Every structure is written in structure tokens, then in C-alpha cells.
Amino acid sequence: MSSPSFRFGDFPPSEHRSIHVIASNLAEIDRFLDDFESALALFDHCEIWIPGAKDNEIAFELCMSWRTIAARDGAMSIYHMGKIMDAIRGGFKDCPTFRSNVDTNALKAAIKRMEAEFPIYIKMRHAVSHRGELHSTPEKRQINSVSGSVNLPGIKISPDSSNNTLRGLINRTLFDSFEGSVISYEISQEAFHELREIRNEFMQAFSKVHEGWRPLLRSGRSYRQ
């Protein structure tokens, strides 16, 4: 995905450097959306392959591992997309003329939608990227354990239990115990569709200065049969 085609000549030369950075960051949003879509496609492929691999231990274990890798990469892609949106919204300090042509209320609304639909995406990133550290010492296991009832698909823990450390992938739900609670997200077509609509809402804020802006309409590169 190339950078958006802004009309640089409409703005003072002193603003061009900041505008260029914003354009590059907007292109990154599409790259991270593509990354999530690719992770989802890998996950869906594995769902197709697993039934036929059950008689081959190595192939079966590889498919199960690839599912988890896809789910973890999807979580990271959501995080990167959210962070680059925050960076764009905070990047108008040195380009006030350009900023006056951007619907900043729409940017704010898109970021709020991101936070509402994926409320733990930052914690999920930390759990994924620091997974080797979270439970590596008794003190860290204590911090990142959960007490009380837990109700995940396939997992039920009673209210009087304590100091449970959880991590895994059930169906399409990736979960981990992190800082006293269980955090989770689902790698699914529904998640991709929501990310796509958030992307469209965010990009539309630049429609006055973005030549050739178009919403993404594709439904995702699903390989489910």
C-alpha cells in the first residue's frame, strides 16, 4: 500500500516534513490491517488442515503451533494499528494549516471505537511480547496470576480458587493471565471487519486532502471451505 497522495502544494513548505510523516503513518495502518488479515488467513488454513493431519503427529503439532503463532501475530497487528492511529492524531503540532483541513473529531471517534471494540489490545500486546517473562519467577507469577472465578470457553475455575496462571488458545480465543486478570481476544472475520471499518472511519477524516481516497470494502482473505 503506497502513501496517501496529499496535495503538498496547498500547504506551506514548513509543514511538508510533518505531512510526509503523517502520510507514511497512514500507509502503515493499511499494512497492519493487511498483517492481521494474513494472520487470519493462516489461522483459517490451519483450521482446514488440522482434521486431515490428525494421523500425522508432526503435521498435527505444526498446524496447532501455526494457529497460535497466527493468533499472537494478529494481537500484535491490532496493537500496532492502534498505536499508529494515536501517533497520527498527535502529529499535527507542526502542520496547523494541514490540520485545519482534517476532521479531527472523526479521528477521535475512530480511536474511541478502537478502544471500545478492542479494550485490552495494549495489555494483550504486553502479554504476547513478554510471554517469556510473565511467569518466570515466583514474584512475577504472583503478579500475573488470577484469583476467583474464571469463565472462558472450555475453562471454568471456581470462585474460591487463587493464584492461577492461564495461557492458551481455545477455538479462536487467545488468552493469558496478566496483572491479576484474564485478558483475551478473538482472531476472526468479525474482528477483521471491525478493524476495516475503524480504518475507513479514520481515513475518511483526511478526505479533503487525500486525493483518490476510497474505503476498503473487501471482506477478508478467508480460505475456509
PDB file of C-alpha atoms in Angstrom:
ATOM      1  CA  MET A   1       0.000   0.000   0.000  1.00  0.00           C
ATOM      2  CA  SER A   2       1.540   3.326  -1.084  1.00  0.00           C
ATOM      3  CA  SER A   3       1.358   6.503   0.978  1.00  0.00           C
ATOM      4  CA  PRO A   4      -1.735   8.696   0.509  1.00  0.00           C
ATOM      5  CA  SER A   5      -1.469  11.302  -2.242  1.00  0.00           C
ATOM      6  CA  PHE A   6      -1.699  14.611  -0.412  1.00  0.00           C
ATOM      7  CA  ARG A   7      -1.647  17.913  -2.306  1.00  0.00           C
ATOM      8  CA  PHE A   8       1.563  19.242  -0.753  1.00  0.00           C
ATOM      9  CA  GLY A   9       1.422  22.401  -2.860  1.00  0.00           C
ATOM     10  CA  ASP A  10      -1.681  23.500  -0.945  1.00  0.00           C
ATOM     11  CA  PHE A  11       0.313  23.843   2.274  1.00  0.00           C
ATOM     12  CA  PRO A  12       3.312  25.882   3.456  1.00  0.00           C
ATOM     13  CA  PRO A  13       6.729  24.290   2.798  1.00  0.00           C
ATOM     14  CA  SER A  14       7.439  24.429   6.534  1.00  0.00           C
ATOM     15  CA  GLU A  15       4.675  21.844   7.042  1.00  0.00           C
ATOM     16  CA  HIS A  16       5.752  19.380   4.343  1.00  0.00           C
ATOM     17  CA  ARG A  17       8.006  17.283   6.579  1.00  0.00           C
ATOM     18  CA  SER A  18       5.249  16.654   9.139  1.00  0.00           C
ATOM     19  CA  ILE A  19       2.691  15.993   6.395  1.00  0.00           C
ATOM     20  CA  HIS A  20       5.020  13.425   4.842  1.00  0.00           C
ATOM     21  CA  VAL A  21       5.313  11.605   8.185  1.00  0.00           C
ATOM     22  CA  ILE A  22       1.523  11.585   8.560  1.00  0.00           C
ATOM     23  CA  ALA A  23       1.158  10.197   5.031  1.00  0.00           C
ATOM     24  CA  SER A  24       3.652   7.421   5.779  1.00  0.00           C
ATOM     25  CA  ASN A  25       1.895   6.573   9.033  1.00  0.00           C
ATOM     26  CA  LEU A  26      -1.472   6.374   7.290  1.00  0.00           C
ATOM     27  CA  ALA A  27       0.014   3.847   4.878  1.00  0.00           C
ATOM     28  CA  GLU A  28       1.205   1.851   7.903  1.00  0.00           C
ATOM     29  CA  ILE A  29      -2.403   1.489   9.066  1.00  0.00           C
ATOM     30  CA  ASP A  30      -3.171  -0.443   5.894  1.00  0.00           C
ATOM     31  CA  ARG A  31      -0.032  -2.541   6.296  1.00  0.00           C
ATOM     32  CA  PHE A  32      -1.030  -3.558   9.814  1.00  0.00           C
ATOM     33  CA  LEU A  33      -4.556  -4.323   8.638  1.00  0.00           C
ATOM     34  CA  ASP A  34      -3.022  -6.498   5.910  1.00  0.00           C
ATOM     35  CA  ASP A  35      -0.890  -8.217   8.561  1.00  0.00           C
ATOM     36  CA  PHE A  36      -3.975  -9.053  10.616  1.00  0.00           C
ATOM     37  CA  GLU A  37      -5.742 -10.308   7.516  1.00  0.00           C
ATOM     38  CA  SER A  38      -2.751 -12.532   6.677  1.00  0.00           C
ATOM     39  CA  ALA A  39      -2.633 -13.886  10.231  1.00  0.00           C
ATOM     40  CA  LEU A  40      -6.331 -14.676   9.971  1.00  0.00           C
ATOM     41  CA  ALA A  41      -5.799 -16.421   6.636  1.00  0.00           C
ATOM     42  CA  LEU A  42      -3.041 -18.582   8.173  1.00  0.00           C
ATOM     43  CA  PHE A  43      -5.312 -19.417  11.100  1.00  0.00           C
ATOM     44  CA  ASP A  44      -8.136 -20.370   8.739  1.00  0.00           C
ATOM     45  CA  HIS A  45      -5.784 -22.520   6.666  1.00  0.00           C
ATOM     46  CA  CYS A  46      -4.799 -24.399   9.806  1.00  0.00           C
ATOM     47  CA  GLU A  47      -8.448 -24.986  10.648  1.00  0.00           C
ATOM     48  CA  ILE A  48      -8.780 -26.689   7.263  1.00  0.00           C
ATOM     49  CA  TRP A  49      -5.576 -28.715   7.569  1.00  0.00           C
ATOM     50  CA  ILE A  50      -5.953 -29.978  11.147  1.00  0.00           C
ATOM     51  CA  PRO A  51      -8.643 -32.645  10.512  1.00  0.00           C
ATOM     52  CA  GLY A  52      -6.504 -34.230   7.800  1.00  0.00           C
ATOM     53  CA  ALA A  53      -3.339 -34.071   9.914  1.00  0.00           C
ATOM     54  CA  LYS A  54      -4.570 -35.986  12.954  1.00  0.00           C
ATOM     55  CA  ASP A  55      -2.896 -39.206  11.790  1.00  0.00           C
ATOM     56  CA  ASN A  56       0.450 -37.434  11.340  1.00  0.00           C
ATOM     57  CA  GLU A  57       1.787 -36.309  14.696  1.00  0.00           C
ATOM     58  CA  ILE A  58       4.358 -33.868  13.316  1.00  0.00           C
ATOM     59  CA  ALA A  59       1.920 -32.272  10.850  1.00  0.00           C
ATOM     60  CA  PHE A  60      -0.759 -32.019  13.531  1.00  0.00           C
ATOM     61  CA  GLU A  61       1.585 -30.343  16.028  1.00  0.00           C
ATOM     62  CA  LEU A  62       2.788 -27.917  13.346  1.00  0.00           C
ATOM     63  CA  CYS A  63      -0.783 -26.910  12.489  1.00  0.00           C
ATOM     64  CA  MET A  64      -1.632 -26.369  16.145  1.00  0.00           C
ATOM     65  CA  SER A  65       1.526 -24.285  16.600  1.00  0.00           C
ATOM     66  CA  TRP A  66       0.808 -22.218  13.483  1.00  0.00           C
ATOM     67  CA  ARG A  67      -2.667 -21.410  14.848  1.00  0.00           C
ATOM     68  CA  THR A  68      -1.117 -19.953  17.983  1.00  0.00           C
ATOM     69  CA  ILE A  69       1.524 -18.052  16.008  1.00  0.00           C
ATOM     70  CA  ALA A  70      -1.222 -16.560  13.815  1.00  0.00           C
ATOM     71  CA  ALA A  71      -3.294 -15.546  16.843  1.00  0.00           C
ATOM     72  CA  ARG A  72      -0.300 -13.919  18.540  1.00  0.00           C
ATOM     73  CA  ASP A  73       0.651 -12.026  15.369  1.00  0.00           C
ATOM     74  CA  GLY A  74      -2.939 -10.865  14.992  1.00  0.00           C
ATOM     75  CA  ALA A  75      -2.826  -9.417  18.513  1.00  0.00           C
ATOM     76  CA  MET A  76       0.392  -7.562  17.693  1.00  0.00           C
ATOM     77  CA  SER A  77      -1.106  -6.182  14.461  1.00  0.00           C
ATOM     78  CA  ILE A  78      -4.091  -4.765  16.368  1.00  0.00           C
ATOM     79  CA  TYR A  79      -1.713  -3.114  18.822  1.00  0.00           C
ATOM     80  CA  HIS A  80       0.449  -1.583  16.091  1.00  0.00           C
ATOM     81  CA  MET A  81      -2.614  -0.287  14.267  1.00  0.00           C
ATOM     82  CA  GLY A  82      -3.928   1.359  17.440  1.00  0.00           C
ATOM     83  CA  LYS A  83      -0.585   2.943  18.293  1.00  0.00           C
ATOM     84  CA  ILE A  84      -0.020   4.364  14.816  1.00  0.00           C
ATOM     85  CA  MET A  85      -3.503   5.917  14.925  1.00  0.00           C
ATOM     86  CA  ASP A  86      -2.568   7.592  18.218  1.00  0.00           C
ATOM     87  CA  ALA A  87       0.683   8.844  16.685  1.00  0.00           C
ATOM     88  CA  ILE A  88      -1.139  10.343  13.702  1.00  0.00           C
ATOM     89  CA  ARG A  89      -3.651  12.136  15.885  1.00  0.00           C
ATOM     90  CA  GLY A  90      -0.805  13.641  17.914  1.00  0.00           C
ATOM     91  CA  GLY A  91       1.293  14.601  14.886  1.00  0.00           C
ATOM     92  CA  PHE A  92      -0.296  17.892  13.805  1.00  0.00           C
ATOM     93  CA  LYS A  93       1.732  20.268  16.003  1.00  0.00           C
ATOM     94  CA  ASP A  94       3.970  21.447  13.178  1.00  0.00           C
ATOM     95  CA  CYS A  95       1.369  21.491  10.406  1.00  0.00           C
ATOM     96  CA  PRO A  96      -1.561  23.638  11.597  1.00  0.00           C
ATOM     97  CA  THR A  97      -2.726  24.551   8.076  1.00  0.00           C
ATOM     98  CA  PHE A  98      -2.921  20.915   7.118  1.00  0.00           C
ATOM     99  CA  ARG A  99      -4.646  20.092  10.414  1.00  0.00           C
ATOM    100  CA  SER A 100      -7.400  22.637   9.685  1.00  0.00           C
ATOM    101  CA  ASN A 101      -8.374  20.501   6.680  1.00  0.00           C
ATOM    102  CA  VAL A 102      -8.638  17.279   8.684  1.00  0.00           C
ATOM    103  CA  ASP A 103     -11.747  16.173  10.571  1.00  0.00           C
ATOM    104  CA  THR A 104     -10.088  15.737  13.965  1.00  0.00           C
ATOM    105  CA  ASN A 105     -13.415  14.785  15.583  1.00  0.00           C
ATOM    106  CA  ALA A 106     -13.612  11.828  13.203  1.00  0.00           C
ATOM    107  CA  LEU A 107     -10.078  10.788  14.194  1.00  0.00           C
ATOM    108  CA  LYS A 108     -11.047  10.923  17.855  1.00  0.00           C
ATOM    109  CA  ALA A 109     -14.211   8.904  17.196  1.00  0.00           C
ATOM    110  CA  ALA A 110     -12.279   6.211  15.313  1.00  0.00           C
ATOM    111  CA  ILE A 111      -9.749   5.886  18.140  1.00  0.00           C
ATOM    112  CA  LYS A 112     -12.550   5.644  20.688  1.00  0.00           C
ATOM    113  CA  ARG A 113     -14.153   2.925  18.582  1.00  0.00           C
ATOM    114  CA  MET A 114     -10.825   1.070  18.525  1.00  0.00           C
ATOM    115  CA  GLU A 115     -10.589   1.269  22.306  1.00  0.00           C
ATOM    116  CA  ALA A 116     -14.207   0.160  22.719  1.00  0.00           C
ATOM    117  CA  GLU A 117     -14.008  -2.826  20.348  1.00  0.00           C
ATOM    118  CA  PHE A 118     -10.520  -3.937  21.442  1.00  0.00           C
ATOM    119  CA  PRO A 119     -10.330  -2.591  25.016  1.00  0.00           C
ATOM    120  CA  ILE A 120      -7.375  -4.690  26.152  1.00  0.00           C
ATOM    121  CA  TYR A 121      -5.273  -4.527  22.981  1.00  0.00           C
ATOM    122  CA  ILE A 122      -2.360  -2.851  24.780  1.00  0.00           C
ATOM    123  CA  LYS A 123      -2.348  -5.417  27.594  1.00  0.00           C
ATOM    124  CA  MET A 124      -2.682  -8.202  25.034  1.00  0.00           C
ATOM    125  CA  ARG A 125       0.400  -6.921  23.248  1.00  0.00           C
ATOM    126  CA  HIS A 126       2.360  -6.849  26.506  1.00  0.00           C
ATOM    127  CA  ALA A 127       1.264 -10.398  27.318  1.00  0.00           C
ATOM    128  CA  VAL A 128       2.291 -11.618  23.857  1.00  0.00           C
ATOM    129  CA  SER A 129       5.600  -9.774  23.587  1.00  0.00           C
ATOM    130  CA  HIS A 130       6.716 -10.523  27.160  1.00  0.00           C
ATOM    131  CA  ARG A 131       5.348 -14.062  27.444  1.00  0.00           C
ATOM    132  CA  GLY A 132       8.753 -15.429  28.445  1.00  0.00           C
ATOM    133  CA  GLU A 133       8.861 -13.081  31.436  1.00  0.00           C
ATOM    134  CA  LEU A 134       5.342 -13.052  32.872  1.00  0.00           C
ATOM    135  CA  HIS A 135       5.548 -16.285  34.831  1.00  0.00           C
ATOM    136  CA  SER A 136       9.344 -16.689  35.028  1.00  0.00           C
ATOM    137  CA  THR A 137       9.782 -16.059  38.780  1.00  0.00           C
ATOM    138  CA  PRO A 138       7.566 -16.660  41.828  1.00  0.00           C
ATOM    139  CA  GLU A 139       7.079 -12.909  42.184  1.00  0.00           C
ATOM    140  CA  LYS A 140       6.056 -12.447  38.545  1.00  0.00           C
ATOM    141  CA  ARG A 141       3.746 -15.476  38.698  1.00  0.00           C
ATOM    142  CA  GLN A 142       2.056 -13.867  41.690  1.00  0.00           C
ATOM    143  CA  ILE A 143       1.597 -10.538  39.875  1.00  0.00           C
ATOM    144  CA  ASN A 144       0.275 -12.188  36.720  1.00  0.00           C
ATOM    145  CA  SER A 145      -1.958 -14.804  38.310  1.00  0.00           C
ATOM    146  CA  VAL A 146      -5.709 -14.604  38.798  1.00  0.00           C
ATOM    147  CA  SER A 147      -7.852 -15.433  41.797  1.00  0.00           C
ATOM    148  CA  GLY A 148     -11.555 -16.112  41.869  1.00  0.00           C
ATOM    149  CA  SER A 149     -13.828 -17.446  39.171  1.00  0.00           C
ATOM    150  CA  VAL A 150     -12.761 -17.614  35.537  1.00  0.00           C
ATOM    151  CA  ASN A 151     -15.173 -18.490  32.770  1.00  0.00           C
ATOM    152  CA  LEU A 152     -13.601 -18.981  29.356  1.00  0.00           C
ATOM    153  CA  PRO A 153     -14.740 -21.399  26.641  1.00  0.00           C
ATOM    154  CA  GLY A 154     -13.673 -24.783  27.970  1.00  0.00           C
ATOM    155  CA  ILE A 155     -12.252 -23.381  31.230  1.00  0.00           C
ATOM    156  CA  LYS A 156     -14.183 -22.853  34.437  1.00  0.00           C
ATOM    157  CA  ILE A 157     -12.428 -22.071  37.730  1.00  0.00           C
ATOM    158  CA  SER A 158     -14.328 -21.814  40.996  1.00  0.00           C
ATOM    159  CA  PRO A 159     -14.678 -18.502  42.876  1.00  0.00           C
ATOM    160  CA  ASP A 160     -12.590 -19.724  45.830  1.00  0.00           C
ATOM    161  CA  SER A 161      -9.510 -20.593  43.742  1.00  0.00           C
ATOM    162  CA  SER A 162      -6.381 -18.439  43.837  1.00  0.00           C
ATOM    163  CA  ASN A 163      -3.051 -17.798  42.108  1.00  0.00           C
ATOM    164  CA  ASN A 164      -3.958 -19.416  38.796  1.00  0.00           C
ATOM    165  CA  THR A 165      -1.753 -18.756  35.781  1.00  0.00           C
ATOM    166  CA  LEU A 166      -3.527 -19.271  32.471  1.00  0.00           C
ATOM    167  CA  ARG A 167      -2.323 -19.135  28.891  1.00  0.00           C
ATOM    168  CA  GLY A 168      -3.581 -20.696  25.704  1.00  0.00           C
ATOM    169  CA  LEU A 169      -5.791 -20.712  22.643  1.00  0.00           C
ATOM    170  CA  ILE A 170      -9.291 -22.174  22.691  1.00  0.00           C
ATOM    171  CA  ASN A 171     -11.144 -22.193  19.390  1.00  0.00           C
ATOM    172  CA  ARG A 172     -10.371 -18.640  18.177  1.00  0.00           C
ATOM    173  CA  THR A 173      -9.798 -17.056  21.590  1.00  0.00           C
ATOM    174  CA  LEU A 174      -6.219 -16.286  22.644  1.00  0.00           C
ATOM    175  CA  PHE A 175      -5.964 -15.685  26.383  1.00  0.00           C
ATOM    176  CA  ASP A 176      -3.409 -15.050  29.123  1.00  0.00           C
ATOM    177  CA  SER A 177      -3.402 -14.160  32.799  1.00  0.00           C
ATOM    178  CA  PHE A 178      -1.901 -10.700  33.132  1.00  0.00           C
ATOM    179  CA  GLU A 179      -1.710  -8.358  36.105  1.00  0.00           C
ATOM    180  CA  GLY A 180      -4.454 -10.094  38.068  1.00  0.00           C
ATOM    181  CA  SER A 181      -6.991 -10.714  35.315  1.00  0.00           C
ATOM    182  CA  VAL A 182      -7.552 -12.892  32.277  1.00  0.00           C
ATOM    183  CA  ILE A 183      -7.220 -10.966  29.027  1.00  0.00           C
ATOM    184  CA  SER A 184      -8.329 -12.359  25.686  1.00  0.00           C
ATOM    185  CA  TYR A 185      -9.211 -11.551  22.107  1.00  0.00           C
ATOM    186  CA  GLU A 186     -10.653 -13.446  19.159  1.00  0.00           C
ATOM    187  CA  ILE A 187      -8.951 -13.847  15.784  1.00  0.00           C
ATOM    188  CA  SER A 188     -11.931 -13.901  13.440  1.00  0.00           C
ATOM    189  CA  GLN A 189     -13.569 -12.455  10.370  1.00  0.00           C
ATOM    190  CA  GLU A 190     -15.678 -10.325  12.703  1.00  0.00           C
ATOM    191  CA  ALA A 191     -12.535  -8.796  14.209  1.00  0.00           C
ATOM    192  CA  PHE A 192     -11.138  -8.100  10.726  1.00  0.00           C
ATOM    193  CA  HIS A 193     -14.390  -6.451   9.635  1.00  0.00           C
ATOM    194  CA  GLU A 194     -14.346  -4.197  12.711  1.00  0.00           C
ATOM    195  CA  LEU A 195     -10.716  -3.216  12.099  1.00  0.00           C
ATOM    196  CA  ARG A 196     -11.546  -2.487   8.461  1.00  0.00           C
ATOM    197  CA  GLU A 197     -14.414  -0.186   9.455  1.00  0.00           C
ATOM    198  CA  ILE A 198     -12.246   1.580  12.037  1.00  0.00           C
ATOM    199  CA  ARG A 199      -9.644   2.086   9.317  1.00  0.00           C
ATOM    200  CA  ASN A 200     -12.251   3.519   6.946  1.00  0.00           C
ATOM    201  CA  GLU A 201     -13.603   5.890   9.589  1.00  0.00           C
ATOM    202  CA  PHE A 202     -10.101   7.104  10.434  1.00  0.00           C
ATOM    203  CA  MET A 203      -9.021   7.547   6.803  1.00  0.00           C
ATOM    204  CA  GLN A 204     -12.198   9.417   5.869  1.00  0.00           C
ATOM    205  CA  ALA A 205     -11.120  12.212   8.205  1.00  0.00           C
ATOM    206  CA  PHE A 206      -8.473  13.067   5.567  1.00  0.00           C
ATOM    207  CA  SER A 207     -10.849  13.008   2.591  1.00  0.00           C
ATOM    208  CA  LYS A 208     -10.470  16.767   1.930  1.00  0.00           C
ATOM    209  CA  VAL A 209      -6.707  16.435   1.422  1.00  0.00           C
ATOM    210  CA  HIS A 210      -6.351  12.815   0.294  1.00  0.00           C
ATOM    211  CA  GLU A 211      -6.701  12.520  -3.471  1.00  0.00           C
ATOM    212  CA  GLY A 212      -8.328   9.296  -4.518  1.00  0.00           C
ATOM    213  CA  TRP A 213      -9.374   8.207  -1.007  1.00  0.00           C
ATOM    214  CA  ARG A 214     -11.585   5.132  -1.099  1.00  0.00           C
ATOM    215  CA  PRO A 215     -12.976   2.954   1.693  1.00  0.00           C
ATOM    216  CA  LEU A 216     -11.856  -0.654   1.889  1.00  0.00           C
ATOM    217  CA  LEU A 217     -14.739  -2.976   1.124  1.00  0.00           C
ATOM    218  CA  ARG A 218     -13.129  -6.408   0.951  1.00  0.00           C
ATOM    219  CA  SER A 219     -14.443  -8.957   3.426  1.00  0.00           C
ATOM    220  CA  GLY A 220     -11.087 -10.603   4.174  1.00  0.00           C
ATOM    221  CA  ARG A 221      -8.903 -13.253   2.615  1.00  0.00           C
ATOM    222  CA  SER A 222     -10.713 -16.197   4.127  1.00  0.00           C
ATOM    223  CA  TYR A 223      -9.761 -19.683   2.996  1.00  0.00           C
ATOM    224  CA  ARG A 224     -12.404 -21.533   4.947  1.00  0.00           C
ATOM    225  CA  GLN A 225     -14.283 -24.063   2.826  1.00  0.00           C
TER     226      GLN A 225
END
